Amino acid sequence: MSCNTKSDQPVSEYKPKDVQLVTLDPGHFHAALVQKTAFDDVDSTVYVYAPEGGDLKLHLDRINGFNARSESPTNWNEQVYTGNDFFEKMISEKKGNVVVLSGNNKKKTEYILGSLKNQFNVLADKPMVIDGKGFQQLKEAFKVAATNKLLLYDIMTERFEITTMLQRELSMLPEVFGTLEKGTPQNPAITKESVHHFYKYVSGNVLTRPAWFLDAAQQGEGIVDVMTHLVDLVQWECFPEQTIDTTDIKVNTAKRWPTNMGLAEFKAITKLEAFPDYLKDKVEYDTLLKIFCNGEINYQVKGIHAKTSVIWKYKAPEGTGDTHYSIMRGSKANLVIRQDKDEQFKPTLYVEPVGKNAQYESVLQEQIKTVAAKYPGVELKKSKKGWEVVIPEKYKEGHEAHFGRVMEKFLEYLKNGNMPSWEVPNMIAKYYTTTQGLEFSLKK
């Protein structure tokens, strides 16, 4: 269903240039990236409600950086309230109509529900929930959103990564891909793996991580945090614009394991001299912090076997960064995204035919024209196992730019007064998968 088609999703009454952002307790750098670009429909004054401290200062520094840059500077006017009753103050003042949530996840679902009950739309960073209790709150939140005719949407930036977009496009061409295999637990139909790093650069600077980001009780374990993106992409690619119910999901196996971080490494990314008290029970030998940020879920969606896995390392080798691997197995070809040394650590999409078919190349070359009509400049070149999809540089925007794309989509939904009918049930199915995966992994 297109977003211009009326559905049973919430209806918005807002008009263009009537979007007023409210930022609630911004503890993650994603809260600022939503504002890296200015939008015609969004007021330049943003109301911020947060406790005083380092998280808030870092957020405001990032916004000031966007305002002060020489190329396409923004003009945000941040109005800040820092009392301990910041959430209650936000509710009572009602200065805006869209709450942006990206920070400590311990109370995030509670904030989402409270905002919706008080007539705020909500744009929330992932994850919206980090455990089973939160999942139940989230289901209630979507009911409240529907009743109050509001939008609740999470920030799924990876849908705007060009190799993923083209992987999805090619999978919808039967002459190229065939049909999606059912797969098995040992050889899933779709696999998505991502490797992330604690030490990284954002907007040209080394990212300072809040200490709570390293606490699974506040940030969430990896299996319910970054895994949200991967589970979302499995649904989005395998079942485009189709509704998925929680009854369509079956977790087969799941596991979790820690990344160990030394005190010196901890100091380098948090700027703190010692582990805070809430991390002490996760520290061994007084110097080694165990962070349960890694996880894997092997599961089924409508009978299709999928595997998603997330790994966190401390720092990427020089010249590299976060990496992504993905394979969709079709009856005629596999669509594979690799980001290894051979790809100079840049995500690269391949079409690798299954078996030998003398006619396949001519069919593929003809079908790629369909993709090129939508993405001009896309073409093919031979590779070891098939063909590399050559993608013009103009489509390779980078992770930070994708937040602007998500905001554009959210504003589109807000103005049109609806979302595609599959979005809400699929968000519920996604968080059901991650929280069920966590519960399964904890049973061992």
PDB file of N, CA, C and O in Angstrom, residues 165-174 176-180 236-238 240 328 335:
ATOM      1  N   MET A 165      19.115  -1.552  -0.590  1.00  0.00           N
ATOM      2  CA  MET A 165      17.981  -1.166  -1.427  1.00  0.00           C
ATOM      3  C   MET A 165      17.990  -1.935  -2.755  1.00  0.00           C
ATOM      4  O   MET A 165      16.950  -2.418  -3.226  1.00  0.00           O
ATOM      5  N   LEU A 166      19.173  -2.063  -3.342  1.00  0.00           N
ATOM      6  CA  LEU A 166      19.272  -2.756  -4.635  1.00  0.00           C
ATOM      7  C   LEU A 166      19.157  -4.270  -4.471  1.00  0.00           C
ATOM      8  O   LEU A 166      18.654  -4.962  -5.367  1.00  0.00           O
ATOM      9  N   GLN A 167      19.609  -4.800  -3.346  1.00  0.00           N
ATOM     10  CA  GLN A 167      19.407  -6.216  -3.055  1.00  0.00           C
ATOM     11  C   GLN A 167      17.902  -6.520  -3.031  1.00  0.00           C
ATOM     12  O   GLN A 167      17.442  -7.520  -3.597  1.00  0.00           O
ATOM     13  N   ARG A 168      17.158  -5.652  -2.406  1.00  0.00           N
ATOM     14  CA  ARG A 168      15.699  -5.804  -2.350  1.00  0.00           C
ATOM     15  C   ARG A 168      15.077  -5.678  -3.750  1.00  0.00           C
ATOM     16  O   ARG A 168      14.211  -6.472  -4.132  1.00  0.00           O
ATOM     17  N   GLU A 169      15.522  -4.687  -4.510  1.00  0.00           N
ATOM     18  CA  GLU A 169      14.985  -4.483  -5.860  1.00  0.00           C
ATOM     19  C   GLU A 169      15.208  -5.716  -6.737  1.00  0.00           C
ATOM     20  O   GLU A 169      14.300  -6.179  -7.437  1.00  0.00           O
ATOM     21  N   LEU A 170      16.414  -6.257  -6.694  1.00  0.00           N
ATOM     22  CA  LEU A 170      16.740  -7.419  -7.533  1.00  0.00           C
ATOM     23  C   LEU A 170      15.993  -8.664  -7.088  1.00  0.00           C
ATOM     24  O   LEU A 170      15.651  -9.521  -7.907  1.00  0.00           O
ATOM     25  N   SER A 171      15.725  -8.760  -5.776  1.00  0.00           N
ATOM     26  CA  SER A 171      15.000  -9.935  -5.285  1.00  0.00           C
ATOM     27  C   SER A 171      13.557  -9.955  -5.765  1.00  0.00           C
ATOM     28  O   SER A 171      12.901 -11.004  -5.734  1.00  0.00           O
ATOM     29  N   MET A 172      13.063  -8.810  -6.203  1.00  0.00           N
ATOM     30  CA  MET A 172      11.687  -8.722  -6.692  1.00  0.00           C
ATOM     31  C   MET A 172      11.594  -8.899  -8.209  1.00  0.00           C
ATOM     32  O   MET A 172      10.541  -8.690  -8.800  1.00  0.00           O
ATOM     33  N   LEU A 173      12.705  -9.302  -8.843  1.00  0.00           N
ATOM     34  CA  LEU A 173      12.719  -9.604 -10.275  1.00  0.00           C
ATOM     35  C   LEU A 173      12.827 -11.121 -10.439  1.00  0.00           C
ATOM     36  O   LEU A 173      13.929 -11.681 -10.342  1.00  0.00           O
ATOM     37  N   PRO A 174      11.731 -11.829 -10.696  1.00  0.00           N
ATOM     38  CA  PRO A 174      11.752 -13.298 -10.776  1.00  0.00           C
ATOM     39  C   PRO A 174      12.725 -13.835 -11.824  1.00  0.00           C
ATOM     40  O   PRO A 174      13.330 -14.893 -11.625  1.00  0.00           O
ATOM     41  N   VAL A 176      15.584 -12.714 -12.534  1.00  0.00           N
ATOM     42  CA  VAL A 176      16.938 -12.616 -11.991  1.00  0.00           C
ATOM     43  C   VAL A 176      17.112 -13.499 -10.760  1.00  0.00           C
ATOM     44  O   VAL A 176      18.058 -14.286 -10.663  1.00  0.00           O
ATOM     45  N   PHE A 177      16.210 -13.365  -9.815  1.00  0.00           N
ATOM     46  CA  PHE A 177      16.351 -13.997  -8.500  1.00  0.00           C
ATOM     47  C   PHE A 177      15.646 -15.348  -8.409  1.00  0.00           C
ATOM     48  O   PHE A 177      16.064 -16.225  -7.658  1.00  0.00           O
ATOM     49  N   GLY A 178      14.579 -15.528  -9.181  1.00  0.00           N
ATOM     50  CA  GLY A 178      13.742 -16.702  -9.011  1.00  0.00           C
ATOM     51  C   GLY A 178      12.823 -16.476  -7.829  1.00  0.00           C
ATOM     52  O   GLY A 178      12.276 -15.393  -7.645  1.00  0.00           O
ATOM     53  N   THR A 179      12.685 -17.486  -6.991  1.00  0.00           N
ATOM     54  CA  THR A 179      11.900 -17.357  -5.767  1.00  0.00           C
ATOM     55  C   THR A 179      12.800 -17.565  -4.561  1.00  0.00           C
ATOM     56  O   THR A 179      13.811 -18.280  -4.642  1.00  0.00           O
ATOM     57  N   LEU A 180      12.440 -16.943  -3.443  1.00  0.00           N
ATOM     58  CA  LEU A 180      13.233 -17.063  -2.227  1.00  0.00           C
ATOM     59  C   LEU A 180      13.184 -18.499  -1.716  1.00  0.00           C
ATOM     60  O   LEU A 180      12.114 -19.092  -1.600  1.00  0.00           O
ATOM     61  N   TRP A 236      11.657  -6.612   5.650  1.00  0.00           N
ATOM     62  CA  TRP A 236      11.497  -5.608   4.589  1.00  0.00           C
ATOM     63  C   TRP A 236      11.898  -6.151   3.220  1.00  0.00           C
ATOM     64  O   TRP A 236      11.291  -5.819   2.205  1.00  0.00           O
ATOM     65  N   GLU A 237      12.914  -7.021   3.203  1.00  0.00           N
ATOM     66  CA  GLU A 237      13.398  -7.563   1.935  1.00  0.00           C
ATOM     67  C   GLU A 237      12.680  -8.845   1.525  1.00  0.00           C
ATOM     68  O   GLU A 237      12.367  -9.033   0.348  1.00  0.00           O
ATOM     69  N   CYS A 238      12.442  -9.728   2.472  1.00  0.00           N
ATOM     70  CA  CYS A 238      11.827 -11.018   2.121  1.00  0.00           C
ATOM     71  C   CYS A 238      10.327 -10.898   1.863  1.00  0.00           C
ATOM     72  O   CYS A 238       9.769 -11.662   1.070  1.00  0.00           O
ATOM     73  N   PRO A 240       8.328  -7.769   1.031  1.00  0.00           N
ATOM     74  CA  PRO A 240       8.112  -6.342   0.769  1.00  0.00           C
ATOM     75  C   PRO A 240       6.639  -5.952   0.776  1.00  0.00           C
ATOM     76  O   PRO A 240       5.823  -6.556   0.079  1.00  0.00           O
ATOM     77  N   MET A 328      20.858 -13.254   0.287  1.00  0.00           N
ATOM     78  CA  MET A 328      19.498 -13.730   0.030  1.00  0.00           C
ATOM     79  C   MET A 328      19.620 -14.836  -1.013  1.00  0.00           C
ATOM     80  O   MET A 328      20.158 -14.617  -2.106  1.00  0.00           O
ATOM     81  N   LEU A 335      21.884 -13.174  -3.965  1.00  0.00           N
ATOM     82  CA  LEU A 335      22.210 -11.755  -3.921  1.00  0.00           C
ATOM     83  C   LEU A 335      23.026 -11.526  -2.661  1.00  0.00           C
ATOM     84  O   LEU A 335      22.532 -11.722  -1.547  1.00  0.00           O
TER      85      LEU A 335
END
